[in-house]
XYZ file of C-alpha atoms in Angstrom:
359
model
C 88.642 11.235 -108.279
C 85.245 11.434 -107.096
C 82.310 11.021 -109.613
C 80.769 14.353 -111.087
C 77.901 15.828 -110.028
C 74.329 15.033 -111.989
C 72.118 17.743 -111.605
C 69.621 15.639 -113.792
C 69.347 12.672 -111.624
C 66.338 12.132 -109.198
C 67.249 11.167 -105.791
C 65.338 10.776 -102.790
C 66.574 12.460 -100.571
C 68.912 14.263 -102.901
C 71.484 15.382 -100.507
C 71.948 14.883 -96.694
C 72.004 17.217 -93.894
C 75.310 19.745 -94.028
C 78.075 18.089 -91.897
C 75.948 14.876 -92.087
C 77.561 11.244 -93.584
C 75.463 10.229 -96.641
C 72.667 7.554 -96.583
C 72.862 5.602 -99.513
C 70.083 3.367 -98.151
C 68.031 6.934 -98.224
C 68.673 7.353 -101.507
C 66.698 5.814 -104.806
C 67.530 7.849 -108.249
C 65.710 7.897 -111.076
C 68.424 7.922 -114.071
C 66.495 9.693 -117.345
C 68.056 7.399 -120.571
C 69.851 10.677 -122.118
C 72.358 9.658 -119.337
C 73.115 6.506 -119.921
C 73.982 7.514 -123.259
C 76.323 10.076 -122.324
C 77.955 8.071 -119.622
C 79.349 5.830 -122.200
C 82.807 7.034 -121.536
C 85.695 5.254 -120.052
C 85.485 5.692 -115.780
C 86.756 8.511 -114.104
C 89.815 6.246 -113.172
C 90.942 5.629 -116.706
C 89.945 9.277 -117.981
C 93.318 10.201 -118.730
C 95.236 7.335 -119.646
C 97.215 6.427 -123.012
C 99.087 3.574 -124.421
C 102.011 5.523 -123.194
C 100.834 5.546 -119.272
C 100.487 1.500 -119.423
C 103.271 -0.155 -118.302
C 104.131 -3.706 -119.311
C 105.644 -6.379 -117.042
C 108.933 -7.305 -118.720
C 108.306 -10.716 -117.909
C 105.041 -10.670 -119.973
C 105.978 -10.715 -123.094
C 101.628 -10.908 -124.482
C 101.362 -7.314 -122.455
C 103.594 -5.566 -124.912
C 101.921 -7.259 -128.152
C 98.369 -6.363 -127.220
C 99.531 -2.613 -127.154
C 101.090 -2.606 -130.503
C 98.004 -4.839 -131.948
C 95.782 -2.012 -130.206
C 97.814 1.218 -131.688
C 97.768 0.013 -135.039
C 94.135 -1.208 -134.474
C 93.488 2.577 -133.780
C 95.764 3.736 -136.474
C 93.288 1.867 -138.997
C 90.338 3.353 -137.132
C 92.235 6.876 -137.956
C 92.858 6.351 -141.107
C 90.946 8.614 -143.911
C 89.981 10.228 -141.240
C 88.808 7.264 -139.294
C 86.020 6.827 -141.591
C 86.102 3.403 -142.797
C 83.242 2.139 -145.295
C 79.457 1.974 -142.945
C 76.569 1.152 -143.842
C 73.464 3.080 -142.823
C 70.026 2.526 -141.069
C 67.681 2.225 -144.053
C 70.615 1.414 -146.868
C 73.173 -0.765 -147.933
C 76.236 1.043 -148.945
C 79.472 -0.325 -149.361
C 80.118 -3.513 -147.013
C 82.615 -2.758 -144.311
C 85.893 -4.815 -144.744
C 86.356 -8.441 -144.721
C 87.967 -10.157 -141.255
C 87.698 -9.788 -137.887
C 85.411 -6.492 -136.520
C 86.961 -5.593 -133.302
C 89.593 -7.258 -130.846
C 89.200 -9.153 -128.197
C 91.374 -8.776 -124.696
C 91.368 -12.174 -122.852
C 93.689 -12.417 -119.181
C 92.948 -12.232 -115.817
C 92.739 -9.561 -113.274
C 94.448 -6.718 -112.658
C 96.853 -6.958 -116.065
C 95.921 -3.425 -117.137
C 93.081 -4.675 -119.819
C 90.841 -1.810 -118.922
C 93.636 0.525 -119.091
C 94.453 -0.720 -123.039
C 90.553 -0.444 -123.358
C 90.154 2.906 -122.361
C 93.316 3.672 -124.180
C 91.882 2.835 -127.475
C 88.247 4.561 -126.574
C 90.951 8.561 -125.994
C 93.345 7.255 -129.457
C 90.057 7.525 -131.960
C 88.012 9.690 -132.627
C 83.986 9.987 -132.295
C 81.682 9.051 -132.379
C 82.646 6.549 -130.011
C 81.268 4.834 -127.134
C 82.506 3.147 -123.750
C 81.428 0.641 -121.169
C 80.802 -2.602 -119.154
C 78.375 -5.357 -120.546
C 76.205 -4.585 -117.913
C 76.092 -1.090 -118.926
C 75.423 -1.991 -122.484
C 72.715 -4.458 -121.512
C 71.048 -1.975 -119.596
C 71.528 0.757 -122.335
C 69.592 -1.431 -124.112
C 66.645 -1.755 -121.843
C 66.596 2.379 -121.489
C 66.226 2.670 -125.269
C 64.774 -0.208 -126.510
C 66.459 -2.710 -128.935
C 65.611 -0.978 -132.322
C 66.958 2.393 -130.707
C 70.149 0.974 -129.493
C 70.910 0.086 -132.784
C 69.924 3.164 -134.508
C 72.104 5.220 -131.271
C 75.119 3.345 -131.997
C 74.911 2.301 -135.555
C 76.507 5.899 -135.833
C 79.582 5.020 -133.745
C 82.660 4.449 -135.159
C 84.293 2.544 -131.903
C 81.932 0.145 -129.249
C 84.550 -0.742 -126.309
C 82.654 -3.009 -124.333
C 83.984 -4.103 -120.340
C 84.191 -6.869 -118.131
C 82.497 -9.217 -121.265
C 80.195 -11.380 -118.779
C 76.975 -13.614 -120.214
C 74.880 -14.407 -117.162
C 71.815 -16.013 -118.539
C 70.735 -17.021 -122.573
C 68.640 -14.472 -122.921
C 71.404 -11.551 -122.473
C 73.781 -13.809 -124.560
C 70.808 -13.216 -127.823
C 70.295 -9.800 -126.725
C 74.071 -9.071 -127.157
C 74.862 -11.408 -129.802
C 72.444 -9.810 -131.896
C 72.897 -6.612 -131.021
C 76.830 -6.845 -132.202
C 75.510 -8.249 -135.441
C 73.319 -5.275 -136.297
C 76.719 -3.298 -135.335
C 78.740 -4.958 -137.428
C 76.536 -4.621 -140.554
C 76.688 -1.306 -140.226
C 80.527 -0.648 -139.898
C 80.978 -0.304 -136.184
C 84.264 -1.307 -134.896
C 84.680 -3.371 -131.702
C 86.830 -4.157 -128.819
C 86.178 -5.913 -125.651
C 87.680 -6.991 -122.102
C 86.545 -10.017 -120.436
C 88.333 -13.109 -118.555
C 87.344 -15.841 -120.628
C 87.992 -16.197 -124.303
C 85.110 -15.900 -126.353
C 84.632 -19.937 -126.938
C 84.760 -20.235 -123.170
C 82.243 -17.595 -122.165
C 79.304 -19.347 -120.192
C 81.534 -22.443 -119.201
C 80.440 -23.640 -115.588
C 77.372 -21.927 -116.076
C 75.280 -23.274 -118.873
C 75.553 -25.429 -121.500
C 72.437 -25.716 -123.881
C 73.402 -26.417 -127.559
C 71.522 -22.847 -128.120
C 73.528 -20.927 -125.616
C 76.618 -22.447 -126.950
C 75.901 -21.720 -130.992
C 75.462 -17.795 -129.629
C 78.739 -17.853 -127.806
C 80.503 -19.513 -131.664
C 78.725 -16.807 -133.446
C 79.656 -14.039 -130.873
C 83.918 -14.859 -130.796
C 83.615 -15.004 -134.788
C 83.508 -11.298 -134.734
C 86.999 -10.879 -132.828
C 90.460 -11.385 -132.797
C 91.357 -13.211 -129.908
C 94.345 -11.589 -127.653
C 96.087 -13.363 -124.231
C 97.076 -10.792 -122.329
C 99.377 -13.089 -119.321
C 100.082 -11.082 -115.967
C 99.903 -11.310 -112.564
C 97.220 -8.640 -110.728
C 98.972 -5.310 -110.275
C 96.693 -4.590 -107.463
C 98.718 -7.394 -105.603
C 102.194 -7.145 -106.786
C 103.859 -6.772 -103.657
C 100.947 -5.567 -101.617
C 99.828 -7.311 -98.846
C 96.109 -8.996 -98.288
C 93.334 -7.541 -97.035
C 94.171 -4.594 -94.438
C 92.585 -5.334 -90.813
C 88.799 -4.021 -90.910
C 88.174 -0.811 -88.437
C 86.122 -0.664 -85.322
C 82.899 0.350 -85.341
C 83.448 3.536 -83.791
C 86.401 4.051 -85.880
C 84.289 3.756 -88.816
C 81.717 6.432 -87.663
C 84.801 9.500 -87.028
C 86.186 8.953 -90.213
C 82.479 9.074 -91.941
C 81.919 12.621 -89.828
C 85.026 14.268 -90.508
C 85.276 13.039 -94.270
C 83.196 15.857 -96.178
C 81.196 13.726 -98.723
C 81.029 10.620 -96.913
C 78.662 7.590 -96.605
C 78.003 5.753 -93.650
C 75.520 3.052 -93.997
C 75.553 -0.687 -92.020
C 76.183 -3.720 -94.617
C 73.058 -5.213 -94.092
C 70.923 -2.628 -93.977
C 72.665 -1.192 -97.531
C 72.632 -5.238 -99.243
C 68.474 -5.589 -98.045
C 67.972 -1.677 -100.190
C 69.948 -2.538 -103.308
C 67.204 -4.889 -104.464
C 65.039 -1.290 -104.705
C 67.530 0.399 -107.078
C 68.492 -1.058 -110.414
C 71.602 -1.922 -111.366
C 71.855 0.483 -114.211
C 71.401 3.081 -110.889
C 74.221 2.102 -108.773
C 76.363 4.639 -110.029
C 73.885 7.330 -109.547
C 73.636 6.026 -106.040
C 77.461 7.094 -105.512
C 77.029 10.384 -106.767
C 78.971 13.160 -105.013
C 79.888 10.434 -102.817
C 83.736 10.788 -102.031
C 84.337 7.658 -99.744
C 82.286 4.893 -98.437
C 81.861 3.828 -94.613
C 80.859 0.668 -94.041
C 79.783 -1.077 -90.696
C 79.773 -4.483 -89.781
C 80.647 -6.216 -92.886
C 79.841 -10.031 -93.222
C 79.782 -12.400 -95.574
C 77.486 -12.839 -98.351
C 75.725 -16.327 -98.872
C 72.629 -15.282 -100.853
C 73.753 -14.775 -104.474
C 71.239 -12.683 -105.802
C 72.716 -10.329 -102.732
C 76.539 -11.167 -103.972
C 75.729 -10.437 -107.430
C 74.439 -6.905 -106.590
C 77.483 -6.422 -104.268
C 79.633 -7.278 -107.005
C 78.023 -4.581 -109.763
C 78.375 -1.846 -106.374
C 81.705 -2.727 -106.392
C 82.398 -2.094 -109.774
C 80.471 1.706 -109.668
C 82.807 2.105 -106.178
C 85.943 1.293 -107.907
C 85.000 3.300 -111.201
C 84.999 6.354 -108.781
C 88.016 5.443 -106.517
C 86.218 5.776 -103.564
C 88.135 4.761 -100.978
C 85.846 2.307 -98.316
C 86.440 2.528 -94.531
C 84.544 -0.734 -93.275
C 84.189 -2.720 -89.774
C 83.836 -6.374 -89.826
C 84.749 -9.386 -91.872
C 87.736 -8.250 -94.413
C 86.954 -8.432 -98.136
C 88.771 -10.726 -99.245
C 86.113 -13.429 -96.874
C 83.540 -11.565 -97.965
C 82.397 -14.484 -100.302
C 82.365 -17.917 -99.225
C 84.642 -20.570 -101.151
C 81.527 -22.558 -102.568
C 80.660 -19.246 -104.511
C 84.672 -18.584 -105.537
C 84.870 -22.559 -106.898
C 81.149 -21.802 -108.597
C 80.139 -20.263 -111.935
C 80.284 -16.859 -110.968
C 83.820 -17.387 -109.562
C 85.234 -14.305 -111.916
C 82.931 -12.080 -110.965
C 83.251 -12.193 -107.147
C 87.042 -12.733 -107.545
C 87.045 -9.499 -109.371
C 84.838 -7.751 -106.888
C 87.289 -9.330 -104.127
C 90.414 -8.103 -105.920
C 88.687 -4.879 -106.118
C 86.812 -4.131 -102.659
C 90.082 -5.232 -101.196
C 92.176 -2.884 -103.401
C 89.913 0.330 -101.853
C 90.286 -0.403 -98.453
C 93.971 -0.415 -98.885
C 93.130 3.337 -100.665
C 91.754 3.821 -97.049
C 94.116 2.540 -94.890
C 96.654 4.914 -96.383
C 94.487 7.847 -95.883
């Protein structure tokens, strides 16, 4: 389903001419921070799921033991009324319980990790809060560090996304920020690729870094969740890209719609934060795409791969000319340390065109 609209969001310009395709390169909101906050809710893709709607591979044996870790992870979250011992802002009360704060999904893609995630977030109650470690990162920039704290000290539940640490300094930011939450009685859960030891491997190894990473997986219970990605279980690769024309009827006849060329829409994303990219796809309800290359710059891929995520939040279904997605990223970038994030991006771009294909 289509993202909702924002009637508090600044865009330039905010909508396009009636009957017209959308610009997103003519668009640069301005997200207020209230927002960000009250976006912290699972993705309009996983806003009705349950422990019930996930369905486990037979053969995976690890699928069917993360959800009965999760429900009775939730059923201790529930209990007394889900109000286990916190400590406030400005005093120490009672310490929360001994062991492991939160739980920690580890697998690869596609084996339904967001779906358990988002499952938890809808089986306990608030408050509660919801989203990607980008998301949280940038949360934290919005509000400031002491804030962020404060906002979510009053949570009961932090699920926290696609668990990535890109550079030392967000590794402190987040390490520390999980402390504070801890302290205070928050519980946690979190989705990433990598178990928690292994976060940052291929991509940095300074003996600070690596301390931050010890002190970080200390605060979870590790869970392998084995599977093969259900967006390719018997699917086929990549569907053929469009012609250019092609592209530009289904753009005018899809009410909605975006049309923008690839490298004109990769040279404007450097102008809108990443925090803004889903406020870029607002009201959008599919994306056209023309003349779609690949991506050698990665500053450029890495931007590509948090539009991807905001595109595949909101199932938009993408239309594109060009290269197929699945060589939109050259193999030097899928061997280096960003490997899971563009394979992720891959898995997903590619499972959106098929969306479009069947449309």
């Amino acid at each position: 389903m289509p993202a909702a609209s924002h009637p508090d969001t600044a865009t330039e310009p905010i909508a396009a001419a009636t009957g017209s395709p959308i610009a997103l390169t003519d668009r640069r909101p301005v997200v207020p921070a209230e927002r960000l906050v009250a976006e912290m809710v699972p993705p309009p893709r996983f806003s009705d799921v349950s422990f019930g709607t996930y369905l486990p591979d037979p053969g995976q044996p690890s699928q069917y033991e993360a959800v009965q870790v999760l429900e009775q992870f939730a059923g201790v979250l529930n209990g007394a009324n889900g109000a286990a011992p916190k400590r406030g802002w400005f005093r120490r009360g009672t310490p929360a319980p001994a062991g492991p704060a939160g739980i920690y999904l580890d697998g690869g893609y596609g084996v339904g990790k967001t779906h358990l995630l988002a499952s938890l977030w809808h089986a306990v109650p608030g408050p509660k809060a919801f989203g990607t470690f980008v998301e949280l990162t940038n949360l934290v920039g919005a509000l400031g560090f002491q804030q962020a704290v404060r906002t979510l000290s009053d949570h009961r539940l932090l699920c926290i996304d696609e668990f990535e640490l890109d550079d030392p300094g967000d590794t402190v930011l987040v390490s520390t920020l999980l402390g504070r939450l801890v302290e205070n009685g928050v519980k946690l859960c979190a989705t990433s690729n990598t178990l928690p030891e292994k976060l940052g491997e291929g991509r940095f190894a300074a003996a600070d870094f690596l301390r931050e990473i010890q002190g970080l997986s200390a605060h979870f219970r590790p869970m392998r969740i084995d599977g093969q990605d259900y967006r390719h279980r018997g699917l086929p690769d990549a569907p053929p890209p469009y012609r250019d024309t092609e592209v530009d009827a289904v753009a005018a006849r899809t009410p909605g719609a975006s049309l923008d060329d690839f490298d004109t829409l990769l040279a404007h994303l450097p102008a809108v934060h990443p925090s803004r990219y889903g406020a870029l796809l607002d009201d959008v309800t599919a994306v056209c795409l023309r003349g779609v290359r690949q991506v050698d710059d990665q500053s450029t891929a890495l931007r590509l791969v948090v539009l991807a995520d905001r595109m595949y939040d909101r199932e938009l279904p993408i239309t594109a000319s060009g290269l197929p997605f699945d060589q939109v990223f050259p193999e030097e970038m899928l061997r280096g340390g960003y490997r899971k994030k563009y394979l992720r991006a891959v898995s997903r771009l590619v499972a959106l065109a098929r969306d479009s294909a069947k449309n």
